[in-house]
XYZ file of C-alpha atoms in Angstrom:
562
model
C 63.822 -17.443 100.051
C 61.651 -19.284 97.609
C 60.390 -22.682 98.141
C 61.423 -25.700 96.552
C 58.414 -26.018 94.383
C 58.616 -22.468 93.202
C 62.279 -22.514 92.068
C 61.165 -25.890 90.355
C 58.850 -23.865 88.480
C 61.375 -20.956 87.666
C 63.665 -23.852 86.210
C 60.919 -24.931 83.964
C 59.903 -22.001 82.364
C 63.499 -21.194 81.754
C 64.238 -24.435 80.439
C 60.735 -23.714 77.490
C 62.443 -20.670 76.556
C 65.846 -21.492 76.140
C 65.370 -24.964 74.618
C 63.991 -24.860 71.172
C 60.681 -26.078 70.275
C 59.965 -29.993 69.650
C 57.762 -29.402 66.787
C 59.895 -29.217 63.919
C 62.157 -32.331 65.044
C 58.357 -34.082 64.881
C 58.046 -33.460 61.689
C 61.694 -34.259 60.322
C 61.451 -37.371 62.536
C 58.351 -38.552 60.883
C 59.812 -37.312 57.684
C 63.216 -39.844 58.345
C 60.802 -42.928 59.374
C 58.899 -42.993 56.287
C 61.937 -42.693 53.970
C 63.869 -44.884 55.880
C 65.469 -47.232 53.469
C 63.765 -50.528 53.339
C 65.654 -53.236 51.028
C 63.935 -56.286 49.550
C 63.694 -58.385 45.839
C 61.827 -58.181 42.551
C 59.691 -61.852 42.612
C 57.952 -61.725 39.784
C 56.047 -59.940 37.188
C 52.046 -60.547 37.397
C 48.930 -58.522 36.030
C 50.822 -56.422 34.373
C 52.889 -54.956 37.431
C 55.625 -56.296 39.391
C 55.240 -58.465 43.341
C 57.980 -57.664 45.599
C 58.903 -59.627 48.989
C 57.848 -56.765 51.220
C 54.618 -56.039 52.961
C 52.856 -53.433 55.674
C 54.861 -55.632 58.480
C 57.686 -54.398 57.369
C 57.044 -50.455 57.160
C 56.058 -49.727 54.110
C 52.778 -48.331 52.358
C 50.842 -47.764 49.280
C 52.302 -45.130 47.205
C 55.951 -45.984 48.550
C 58.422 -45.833 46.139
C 61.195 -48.112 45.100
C 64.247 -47.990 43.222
C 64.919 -51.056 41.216
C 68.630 -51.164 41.752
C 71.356 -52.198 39.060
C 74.968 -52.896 40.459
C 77.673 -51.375 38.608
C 81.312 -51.229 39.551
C 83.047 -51.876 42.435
C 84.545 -49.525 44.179
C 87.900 -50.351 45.370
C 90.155 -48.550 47.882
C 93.976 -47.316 46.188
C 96.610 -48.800 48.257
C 94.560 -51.201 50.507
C 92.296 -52.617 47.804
C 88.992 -53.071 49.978
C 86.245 -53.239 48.420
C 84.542 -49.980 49.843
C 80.969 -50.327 47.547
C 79.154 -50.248 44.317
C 78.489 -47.486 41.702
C 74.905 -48.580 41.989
C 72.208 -47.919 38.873
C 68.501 -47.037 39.135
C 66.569 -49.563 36.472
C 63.374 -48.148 37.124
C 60.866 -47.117 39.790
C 58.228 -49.046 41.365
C 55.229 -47.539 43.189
C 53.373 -49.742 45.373
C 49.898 -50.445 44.578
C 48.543 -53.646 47.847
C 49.786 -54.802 50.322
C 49.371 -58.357 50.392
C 50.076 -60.616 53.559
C 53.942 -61.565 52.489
C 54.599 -59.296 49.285
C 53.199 -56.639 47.753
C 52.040 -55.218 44.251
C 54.024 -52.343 42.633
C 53.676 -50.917 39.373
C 55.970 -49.186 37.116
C 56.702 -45.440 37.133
C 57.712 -44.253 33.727
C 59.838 -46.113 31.457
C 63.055 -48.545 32.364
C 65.557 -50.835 31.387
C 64.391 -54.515 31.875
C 63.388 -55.546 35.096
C 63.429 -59.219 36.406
C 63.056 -61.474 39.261
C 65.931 -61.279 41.776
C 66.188 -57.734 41.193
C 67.018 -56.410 44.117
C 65.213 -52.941 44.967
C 65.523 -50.278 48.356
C 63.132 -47.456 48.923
C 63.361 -44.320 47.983
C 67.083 -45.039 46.962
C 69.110 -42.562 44.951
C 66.041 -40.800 43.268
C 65.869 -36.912 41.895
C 64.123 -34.888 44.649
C 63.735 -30.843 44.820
C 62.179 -28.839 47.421
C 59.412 -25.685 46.242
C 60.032 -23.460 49.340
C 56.525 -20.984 49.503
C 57.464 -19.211 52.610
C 60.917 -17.702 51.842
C 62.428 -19.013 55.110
C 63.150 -22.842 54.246
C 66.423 -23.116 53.393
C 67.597 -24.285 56.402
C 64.685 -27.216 57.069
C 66.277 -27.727 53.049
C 69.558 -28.451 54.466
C 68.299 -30.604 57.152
C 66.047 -33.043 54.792
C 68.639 -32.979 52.441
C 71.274 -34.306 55.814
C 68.666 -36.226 56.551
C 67.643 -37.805 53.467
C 71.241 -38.148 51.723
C 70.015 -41.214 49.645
C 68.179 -39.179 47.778
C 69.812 -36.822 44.585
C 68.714 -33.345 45.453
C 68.391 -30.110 42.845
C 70.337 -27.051 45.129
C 67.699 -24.847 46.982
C 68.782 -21.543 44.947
C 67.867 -23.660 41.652
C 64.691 -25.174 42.785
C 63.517 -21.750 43.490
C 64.478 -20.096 40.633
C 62.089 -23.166 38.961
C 59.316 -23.600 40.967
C 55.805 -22.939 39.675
C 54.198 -19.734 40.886
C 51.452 -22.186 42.596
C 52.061 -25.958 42.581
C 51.496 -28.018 39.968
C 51.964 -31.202 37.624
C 55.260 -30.908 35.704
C 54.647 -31.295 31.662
C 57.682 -33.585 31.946
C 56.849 -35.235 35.196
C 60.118 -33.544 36.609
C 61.860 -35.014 39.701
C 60.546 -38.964 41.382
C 59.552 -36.662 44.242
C 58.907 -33.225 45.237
C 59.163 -31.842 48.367
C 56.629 -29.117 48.754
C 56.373 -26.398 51.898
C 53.966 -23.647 52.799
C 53.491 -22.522 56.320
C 50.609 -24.789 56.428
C 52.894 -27.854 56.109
C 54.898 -30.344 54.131
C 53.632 -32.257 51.041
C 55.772 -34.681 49.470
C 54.815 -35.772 46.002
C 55.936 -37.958 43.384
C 56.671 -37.731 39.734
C 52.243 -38.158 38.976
C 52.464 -35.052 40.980
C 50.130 -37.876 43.317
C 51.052 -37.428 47.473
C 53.360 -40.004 48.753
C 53.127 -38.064 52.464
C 51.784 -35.081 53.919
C 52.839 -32.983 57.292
C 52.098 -30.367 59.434
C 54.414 -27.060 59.246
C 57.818 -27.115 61.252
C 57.281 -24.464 64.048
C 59.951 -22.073 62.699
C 57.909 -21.846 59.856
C 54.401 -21.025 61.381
C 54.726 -17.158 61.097
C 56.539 -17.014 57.889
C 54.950 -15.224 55.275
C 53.632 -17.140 52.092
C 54.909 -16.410 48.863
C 52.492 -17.674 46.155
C 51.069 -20.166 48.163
C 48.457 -22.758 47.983
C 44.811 -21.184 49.642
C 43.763 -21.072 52.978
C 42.482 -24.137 54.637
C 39.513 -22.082 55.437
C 36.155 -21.891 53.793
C 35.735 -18.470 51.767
C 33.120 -16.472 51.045
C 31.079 -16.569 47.750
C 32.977 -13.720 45.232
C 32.829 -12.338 41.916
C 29.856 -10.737 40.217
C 28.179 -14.053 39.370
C 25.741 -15.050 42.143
C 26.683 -19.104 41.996
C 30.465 -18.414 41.477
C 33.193 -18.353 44.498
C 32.971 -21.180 47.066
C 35.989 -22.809 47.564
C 36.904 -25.508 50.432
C 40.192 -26.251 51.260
C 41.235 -29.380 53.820
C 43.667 -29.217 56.385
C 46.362 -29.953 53.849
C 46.385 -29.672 49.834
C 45.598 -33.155 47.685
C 44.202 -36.155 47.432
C 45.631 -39.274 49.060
C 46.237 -42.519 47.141
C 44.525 -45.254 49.284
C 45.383 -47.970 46.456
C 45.972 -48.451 42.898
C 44.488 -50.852 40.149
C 46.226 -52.165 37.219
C 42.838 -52.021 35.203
C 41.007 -48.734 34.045
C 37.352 -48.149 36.014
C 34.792 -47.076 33.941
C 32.756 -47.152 36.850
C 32.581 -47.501 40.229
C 29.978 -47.285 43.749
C 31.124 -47.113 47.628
C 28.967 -48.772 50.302
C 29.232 -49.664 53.961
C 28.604 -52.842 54.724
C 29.098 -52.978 58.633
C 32.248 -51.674 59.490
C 33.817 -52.859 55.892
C 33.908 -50.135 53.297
C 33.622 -51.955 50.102
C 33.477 -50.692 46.544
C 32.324 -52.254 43.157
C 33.777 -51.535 40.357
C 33.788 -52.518 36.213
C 36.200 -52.520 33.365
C 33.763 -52.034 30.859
C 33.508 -56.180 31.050
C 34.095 -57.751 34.891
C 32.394 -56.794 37.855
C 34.751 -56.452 40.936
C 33.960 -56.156 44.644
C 36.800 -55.158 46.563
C 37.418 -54.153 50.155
C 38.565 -51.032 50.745
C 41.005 -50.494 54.166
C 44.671 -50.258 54.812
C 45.086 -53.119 52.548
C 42.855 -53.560 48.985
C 41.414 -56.842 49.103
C 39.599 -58.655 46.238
C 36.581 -59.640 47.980
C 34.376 -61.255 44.781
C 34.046 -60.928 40.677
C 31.308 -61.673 38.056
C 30.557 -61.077 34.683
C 26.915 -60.276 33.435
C 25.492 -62.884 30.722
C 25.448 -61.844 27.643
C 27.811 -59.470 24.992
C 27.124 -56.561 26.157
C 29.434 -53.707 28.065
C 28.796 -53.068 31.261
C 29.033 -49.340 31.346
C 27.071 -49.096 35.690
C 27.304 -50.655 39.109
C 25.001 -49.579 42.014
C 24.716 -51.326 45.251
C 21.086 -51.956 46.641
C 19.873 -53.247 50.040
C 16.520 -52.998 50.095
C 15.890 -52.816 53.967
C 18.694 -52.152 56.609
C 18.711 -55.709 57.973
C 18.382 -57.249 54.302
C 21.487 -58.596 52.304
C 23.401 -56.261 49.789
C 22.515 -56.405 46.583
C 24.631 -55.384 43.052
C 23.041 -53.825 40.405
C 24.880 -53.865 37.259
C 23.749 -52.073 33.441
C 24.722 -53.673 30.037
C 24.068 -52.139 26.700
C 24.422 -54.449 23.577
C 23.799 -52.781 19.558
C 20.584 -54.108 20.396
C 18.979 -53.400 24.100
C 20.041 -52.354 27.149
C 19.828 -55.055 29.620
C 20.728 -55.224 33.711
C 20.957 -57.835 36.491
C 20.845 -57.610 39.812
C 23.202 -60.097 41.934
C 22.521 -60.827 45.816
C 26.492 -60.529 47.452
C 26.517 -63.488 49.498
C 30.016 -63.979 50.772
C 32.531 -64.701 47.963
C 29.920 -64.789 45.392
C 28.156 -63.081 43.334
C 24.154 -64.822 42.813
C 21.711 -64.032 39.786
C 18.683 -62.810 41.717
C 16.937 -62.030 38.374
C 18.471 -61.346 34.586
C 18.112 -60.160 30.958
C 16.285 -57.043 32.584
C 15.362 -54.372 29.833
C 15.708 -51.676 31.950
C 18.257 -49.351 33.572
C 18.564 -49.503 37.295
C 19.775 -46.949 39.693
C 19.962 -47.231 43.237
C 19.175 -44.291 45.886
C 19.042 -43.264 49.631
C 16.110 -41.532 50.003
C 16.256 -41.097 53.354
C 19.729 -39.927 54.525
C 20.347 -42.769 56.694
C 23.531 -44.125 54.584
C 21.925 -47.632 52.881
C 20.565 -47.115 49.402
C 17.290 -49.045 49.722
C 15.480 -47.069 46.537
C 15.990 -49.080 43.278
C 14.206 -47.336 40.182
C 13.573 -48.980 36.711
C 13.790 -46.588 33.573
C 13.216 -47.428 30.089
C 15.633 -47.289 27.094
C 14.127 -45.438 24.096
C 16.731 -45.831 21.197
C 16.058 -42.153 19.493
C 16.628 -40.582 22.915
C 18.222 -42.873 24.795
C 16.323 -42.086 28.444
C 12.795 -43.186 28.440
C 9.845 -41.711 30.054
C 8.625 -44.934 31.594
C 10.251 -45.252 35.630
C 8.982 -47.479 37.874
C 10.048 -48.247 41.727
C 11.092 -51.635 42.100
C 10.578 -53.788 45.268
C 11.945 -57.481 46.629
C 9.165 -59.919 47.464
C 9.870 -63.322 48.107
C 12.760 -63.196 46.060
C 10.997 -61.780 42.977
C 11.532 -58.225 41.878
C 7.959 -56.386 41.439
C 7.055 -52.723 40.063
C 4.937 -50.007 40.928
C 4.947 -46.748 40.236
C 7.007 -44.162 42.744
C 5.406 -42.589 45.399
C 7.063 -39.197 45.279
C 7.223 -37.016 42.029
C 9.741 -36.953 39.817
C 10.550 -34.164 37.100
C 10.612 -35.406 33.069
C 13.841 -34.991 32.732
C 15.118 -37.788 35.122
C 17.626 -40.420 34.800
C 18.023 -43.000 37.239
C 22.034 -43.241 36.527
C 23.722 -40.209 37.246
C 21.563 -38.785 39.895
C 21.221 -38.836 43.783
C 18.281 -37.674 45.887
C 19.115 -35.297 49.760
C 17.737 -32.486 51.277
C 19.575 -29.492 50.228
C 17.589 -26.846 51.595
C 16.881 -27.895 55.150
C 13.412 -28.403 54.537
C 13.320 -31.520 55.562
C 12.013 -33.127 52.091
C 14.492 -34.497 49.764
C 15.058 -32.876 46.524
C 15.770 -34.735 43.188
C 19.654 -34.088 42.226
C 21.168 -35.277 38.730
C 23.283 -34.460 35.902
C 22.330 -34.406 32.430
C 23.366 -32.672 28.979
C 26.323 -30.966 30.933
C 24.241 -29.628 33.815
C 23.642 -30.037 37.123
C 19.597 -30.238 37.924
C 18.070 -29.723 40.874
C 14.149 -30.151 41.627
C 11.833 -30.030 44.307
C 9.288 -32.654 43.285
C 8.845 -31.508 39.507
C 10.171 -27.804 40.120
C 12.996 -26.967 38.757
C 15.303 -24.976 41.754
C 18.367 -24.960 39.782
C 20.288 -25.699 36.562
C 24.041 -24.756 36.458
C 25.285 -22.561 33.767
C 28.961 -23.845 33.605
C 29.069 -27.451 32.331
C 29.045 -29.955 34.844
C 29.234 -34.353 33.678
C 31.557 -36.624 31.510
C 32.477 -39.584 32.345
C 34.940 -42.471 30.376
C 31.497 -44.874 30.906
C 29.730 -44.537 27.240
C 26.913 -46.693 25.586
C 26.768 -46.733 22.021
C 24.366 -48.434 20.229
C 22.910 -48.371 16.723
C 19.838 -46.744 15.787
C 18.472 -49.450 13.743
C 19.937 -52.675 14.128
C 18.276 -54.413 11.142
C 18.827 -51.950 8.285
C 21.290 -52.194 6.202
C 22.881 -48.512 7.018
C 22.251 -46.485 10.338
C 23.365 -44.251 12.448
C 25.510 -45.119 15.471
C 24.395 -43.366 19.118
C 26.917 -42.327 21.945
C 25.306 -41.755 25.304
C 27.608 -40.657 28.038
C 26.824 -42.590 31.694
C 27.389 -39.831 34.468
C 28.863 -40.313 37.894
C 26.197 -39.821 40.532
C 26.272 -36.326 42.631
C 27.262 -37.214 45.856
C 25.590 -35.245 49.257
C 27.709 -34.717 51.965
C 28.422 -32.264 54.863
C 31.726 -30.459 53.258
C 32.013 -27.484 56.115
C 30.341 -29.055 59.229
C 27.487 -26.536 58.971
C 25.243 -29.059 59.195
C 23.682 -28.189 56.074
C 24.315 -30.831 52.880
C 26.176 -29.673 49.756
C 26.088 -31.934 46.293
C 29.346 -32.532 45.222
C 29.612 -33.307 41.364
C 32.193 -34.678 38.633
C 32.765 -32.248 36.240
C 35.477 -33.234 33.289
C 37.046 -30.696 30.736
C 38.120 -33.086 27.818
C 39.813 -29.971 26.104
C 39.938 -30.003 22.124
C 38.797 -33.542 21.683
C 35.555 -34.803 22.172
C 35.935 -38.394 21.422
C 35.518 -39.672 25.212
C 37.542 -42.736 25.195
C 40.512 -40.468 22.888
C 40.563 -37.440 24.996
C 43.075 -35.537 27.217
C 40.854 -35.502 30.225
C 40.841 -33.385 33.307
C 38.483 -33.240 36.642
C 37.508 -31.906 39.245
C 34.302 -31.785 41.812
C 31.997 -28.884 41.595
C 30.531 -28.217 45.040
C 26.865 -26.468 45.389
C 25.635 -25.419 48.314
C 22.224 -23.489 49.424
C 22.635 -20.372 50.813
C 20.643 -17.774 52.169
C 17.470 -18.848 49.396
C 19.743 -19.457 46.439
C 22.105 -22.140 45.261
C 25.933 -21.236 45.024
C 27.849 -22.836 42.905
C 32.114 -23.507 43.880
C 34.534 -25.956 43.557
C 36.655 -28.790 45.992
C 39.863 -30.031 45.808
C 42.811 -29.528 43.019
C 42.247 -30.605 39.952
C 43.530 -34.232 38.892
C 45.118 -34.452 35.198
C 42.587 -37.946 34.723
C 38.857 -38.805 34.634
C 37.207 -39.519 37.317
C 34.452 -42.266 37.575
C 33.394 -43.051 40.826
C 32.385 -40.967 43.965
C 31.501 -41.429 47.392
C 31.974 -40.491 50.929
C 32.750 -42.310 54.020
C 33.748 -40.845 57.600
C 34.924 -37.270 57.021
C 36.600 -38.025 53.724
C 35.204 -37.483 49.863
C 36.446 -40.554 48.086
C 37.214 -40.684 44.228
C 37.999 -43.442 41.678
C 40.413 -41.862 39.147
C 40.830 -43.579 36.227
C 44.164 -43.514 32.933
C 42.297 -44.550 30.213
C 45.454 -45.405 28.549
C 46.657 -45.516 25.100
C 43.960 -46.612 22.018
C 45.308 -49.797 22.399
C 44.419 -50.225 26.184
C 48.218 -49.848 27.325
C 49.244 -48.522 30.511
C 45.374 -48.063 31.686
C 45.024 -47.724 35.560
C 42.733 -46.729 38.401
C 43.702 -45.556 41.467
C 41.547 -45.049 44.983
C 41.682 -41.043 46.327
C 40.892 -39.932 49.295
C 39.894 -36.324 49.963
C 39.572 -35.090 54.320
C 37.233 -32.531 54.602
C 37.834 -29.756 57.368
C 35.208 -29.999 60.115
C-alpha cells in the first residue's frame, strides 16, 4: 500500500502533466489588462496636444492609445424598437504623452477630423490591428487575442502573413494603429510609429517553435566578417526601445544626471532650457533662458564635488561669439552663477564614479570653429577660476561631444570624442583608434558668420555632437563607448534632412578595438544619451516640417542584457 503522502505526490505530478501549462494564460492575461477598455473625455486642447480626464490611478500609461470616439447612428432593434447601440466613429487617435495627477497629456497620431472638448474617447477602441506571426505556429494564440481583444478591427492571420516584412519593420504608410508582433522570444506590440506600446515574454506553446525570419538572438555574438572592427551586435531580452514619455517640443539637445535617487534630464529647444524629472510620471521640475540672442545649441550638468550642488552648463552661439553660462539648480530655479562666458563648456566624469565634476573651457576660433586654447575650470568661493588640466589631452579635442572612461582596463581613463564623422579614441595624446565608418550628426548646429563687419562673408555651419556614452553593455565588466551615429541620406542640410540613427557600440577586445552596433534603428535623430540602472537612455527628436510643425521629442529607454 502506499502512504498517504506518497499517493499525494502521485496526484500531483499527474495533475502537471495533464493540466496545461500557466504560462501562456500569463501572458494573454497581462495582454487583456493592459487593453482593457478604459473610457474618459477630451478637456481641452493645450501646448499643442490634447488633456484628457484620465491619469496612472486609473490604469493607464504613457504610450496608451485612445480612440477619440464619434457617435453615429443608433441602432435600433426590428419589432421591439430598443435601442441596442451606436454605429460608433473613430475621429482620431490620441497617444499619451504625462501623466499628470488628475488628467493626462496625449498627442495626436496622424491626421483627424476635428477634435473638441467633451469628446468622449475609450482605449484602444475599434482600431486596425494585425498580428506578424515569426514562428509558424501562432495562429491559434491569433485566435485567442483576437477573442480576447474583439474591440479591436483585426487583418485575418492568412493575410497578415502573406504581408508581413521578412524582418520587422516601420511601414512606409504607417500601416495598422497597432501591430502585434511574435517570435519565440516573445510578444511586442507596436503602434502605427512602429514605437512599443507593450512587450511580453513568449507563450509556452511557442518556446520550441522554430523562427521563421526572425528578429536576432538576445545573445551577444561574436565579432564576424573580414573587417577586424565589424560584427558586434547586442541584443536585450526583447527587441526596441521603450517610450518613457513624450514632448510636444523638438530637443536639440539634451544631458541625464542623478541627483539622489531622482533621475533628471535637461534639455533645450534651440531657445529654453528645461529641467525635467524623469520617473513613471515626466515632471517639469524648472526652466530658464540664457541672456542674450543667441541659440542655445548644449546643456551639460556639473557638480563640482559629490556633496556640492548641481550645476547647468548651457552654450550659446550668436553671428558674433559664442557665449555660455553656468546656472546653480537650486530647487525650482535656475541661478546665474557667472555669464556672457566666451567659451564652450563641457562637463566630464573623470573618474567613473557617476557625478560629472570635470568642467573644461575651450576657445571659439571663427575660421575653425574649435580652438586650441582649453583650460580646467574650478568653483572657489563662488567664482569660477582656470588653470590648465592636469592630464594630457590630444589637439584634436572638443570639450562638447566627447566623454572620458577607461576602455582598456588599464585603469587610466582614455580621452573618447567624436569629430569630422569619427569616433577618436586616445590614451593621453596617442591616438588608439579612429573609426572608418562615419560615426556623429546631430539636429544641434551653430552657424555663424565669418566676418561679421564686412559687407559680404561667408556663413559657417558647425555640427554640435552628442557625447559618447561608457557603459557596461554585456556585464563583462569591461566598459564599451556607445555613440550616435545619424545617416541623413541624400540631403545634407541638417535641419531639412530625412534622418535616421542608431548607436554604434565599441568595445576593446583582446588588444584591439571592435567596432558593432546596439539596438534597431529609429527612423529620427537622436540628441541626447545617457545611462541609468541597466538601461541606455535616448532623447529622440521629429524635427518637423520647415515651418516647425508637428516637431516632437520623445524619452527611450533601451535594457541591456546582464
Amino acid at each position: 500500500m502506499f502512504s498517504t503522502r506518497f499517493r499525494t505526490f502521485l496526484i500531483l505530478v499527474a495533475l502537471t502533466l495533464v493540466l496545461p501549462l500557466p504560462a501562456q494564460a500569463a501572458v494573454m492575461d497581462e495582454v487583456v489588462r493592459d487593453f482593457k477598455p478604459i473610457s474618459g473625455y477630451v478637456i481641452m486642447e493645450a501646448e499643442g496636444e490634447y488633456l484628457i480626464d484620465l491619469d496612472g490611478s486609473k490604469g493607464i500609461a504613457t504610450g496608451d492609445l485612445f480612440s477619440v470616439i464619434k457617435p453615429g447612428e443608433k441602432i435600433t432593434h426590428p419589432v421591439t424598437g430598443k435601442v441596442l447601440g451606436t454605429l460608433e466613429e473613430v475621429k482620431g487617435i490620441l497617444k499619451v504623452t504625462r501623466l499628470q495627477s488628475g488628467y493626462s497629456f496625449a498627442r495626436l497620431l496622424g491626421k483627424s477630423s476635428e477634435i473638441k472638448r467633451g469628446d468622449p474617447i475609450r482605449r484602444y477602441a475599434n482600431m486596425s490591428a494585425i498580428l506578424w506571426d515569426y514562428t509558424g505556429k501562432g495562429e491559434t494564440f491569433f485566435s485567442q487575442l483576437r477573442d480576447q481583444l474583439s474591440d479591436l478591427k483585426w487583418e485575418d492571420y492568412q493575410v497578415s502573413q502573406k504581408s508581413r516584412p521578412e524582418k520587422p519593420r516601420a511601414l512606409k504608410d504607417g500601416g495598422p494603429n497597432l501591430i502585434f508582433i511574435l517570435t519565440t522570444r516573445g510578444l511586442e506590440v507596436r503602434d502605427s510609429e512602429f514605437q512599443i506600446v507593450h512587450s511580453y515574454g513568449p507563450p509556452e506553446s511557442l518556446v520550441s517553435a522554430a523562427p521563421i525570419a526572425a528578429l536576432s538572438p538576445s545573445t551577444k555574438k561574436t565579432p564576424v566578417g573580414p573587417r577586424p572592427e565589424e560584427g558586434i551586435t547586442y541584443e536585450p531580452t526583447y527587441q526596441g526601445y521603450q517610450t518613457l514619455a513624450e514632448l510636444s517640443t523638438v530637443t536639440l539637445m539634451a544631458d541625464f544626471v542623478k541627483d539622489g535617487s531622482d533621475l533628471l534630464m535637461a534639455a533645450t529647444d534651440g531657445s529654453e532650457v528645461k529641467v525635467y524629472k524623469v520617473g513613471p510620471e515626466l515632471s517639469l521640475r524648472t526652466s530658464g533662458r540664457p541672456k542674450g540672442m543667441g541659440d542655445t545649441f548644449a546643456v551639460k550638468w556639473w557638480r563640482p564635488a559629490p556633496t556640492a550642488p548641481l550645476y547647468l552648463v548651457v552654450n550659446t552661439i550668436t553671428d558674433d561669439q559664442v557665449e555660455a553660462t553656468v546656472f546653480r539648480v537650486e530647487g525650482k530655479e535656475l541661478l546665474p552663477v557667472e555669464e556672457w562666458i566666451s567659451f564652450f563648456l563641457g562637463t566630464f566624469d573623470r573618474d567613473g564614479d557617476g557625478v560629472p565634476e570635470t568642467l573644461l573651457r575651450q576657445s571659439f576660433d571663427r575660421d575653425i570653429f574649435w580652438g586650441n586654447q582649453i583650460r580646467e575650470v574650478r568653483l572657489e568661493e563662488g567664482k569660477l577660476k582656470y588653470s590648465r588640466p592636469k592630464f594630457k589631452l590630444p589637439r584634436k579635442f572638443t570639450v562638447l561631444g566627447s566623454t572620458f572612461a577607461d576602455l582598456t582596463g588599464d585603469g587610466k581613463a582614455e580621452t573618447i570624442f567624436v569629430r569630422d564623422k569619427a569616433l577618436y579614441i586616445f590614451a593621453g595624446k596617442k591616438e588608439l583608434y579612429k573609426s572608418s565608418a562615419e560615426v556623429g550628426g546631430s539636429l544641434a548646429v551653430a552657424t555663424y558668420e565669418l566676418d561679421p563687419g564686412a559687407s559680404f562673408t561667408s556663413v559657417i555651419t558647425a555640427i554640435l555632437e552628442i557625447s559618447p556614452v561608457a557603459v557596461d553593455v554585456d556585464g563583462d565588466g569591461q566598459l564599451e563607448v556607445l555613440a550616435v551615429t545619424t545617416d541623413r541620406g541624400m540631403l545634407k542640410t541638417p535641419r531639412l534632412s530625412l534622418f535616421k540613427s542608431w548607436l554604434t557600440v565599441v568595445k576593446y577586445k583582446e588588444g584591439k578595438f571592435i567596432r558593432g552596433k546596439l539596438g534597431e534603428m529609429l527612423e529620427i535623430p537622436t540628441q541626447g544619451l545617457g545611462a541609468d540602472g541597466g538601461r541606455v537612455l535616448l532623447v529622440a527628436s521629429r524635427p518637423g516640417s520647415l515651418f516647425g510643425k508637428e516637431a516632437s521629442s520623445r524619452i527611450l529607454a533601451y535594457p541591456l542584457v546582464h
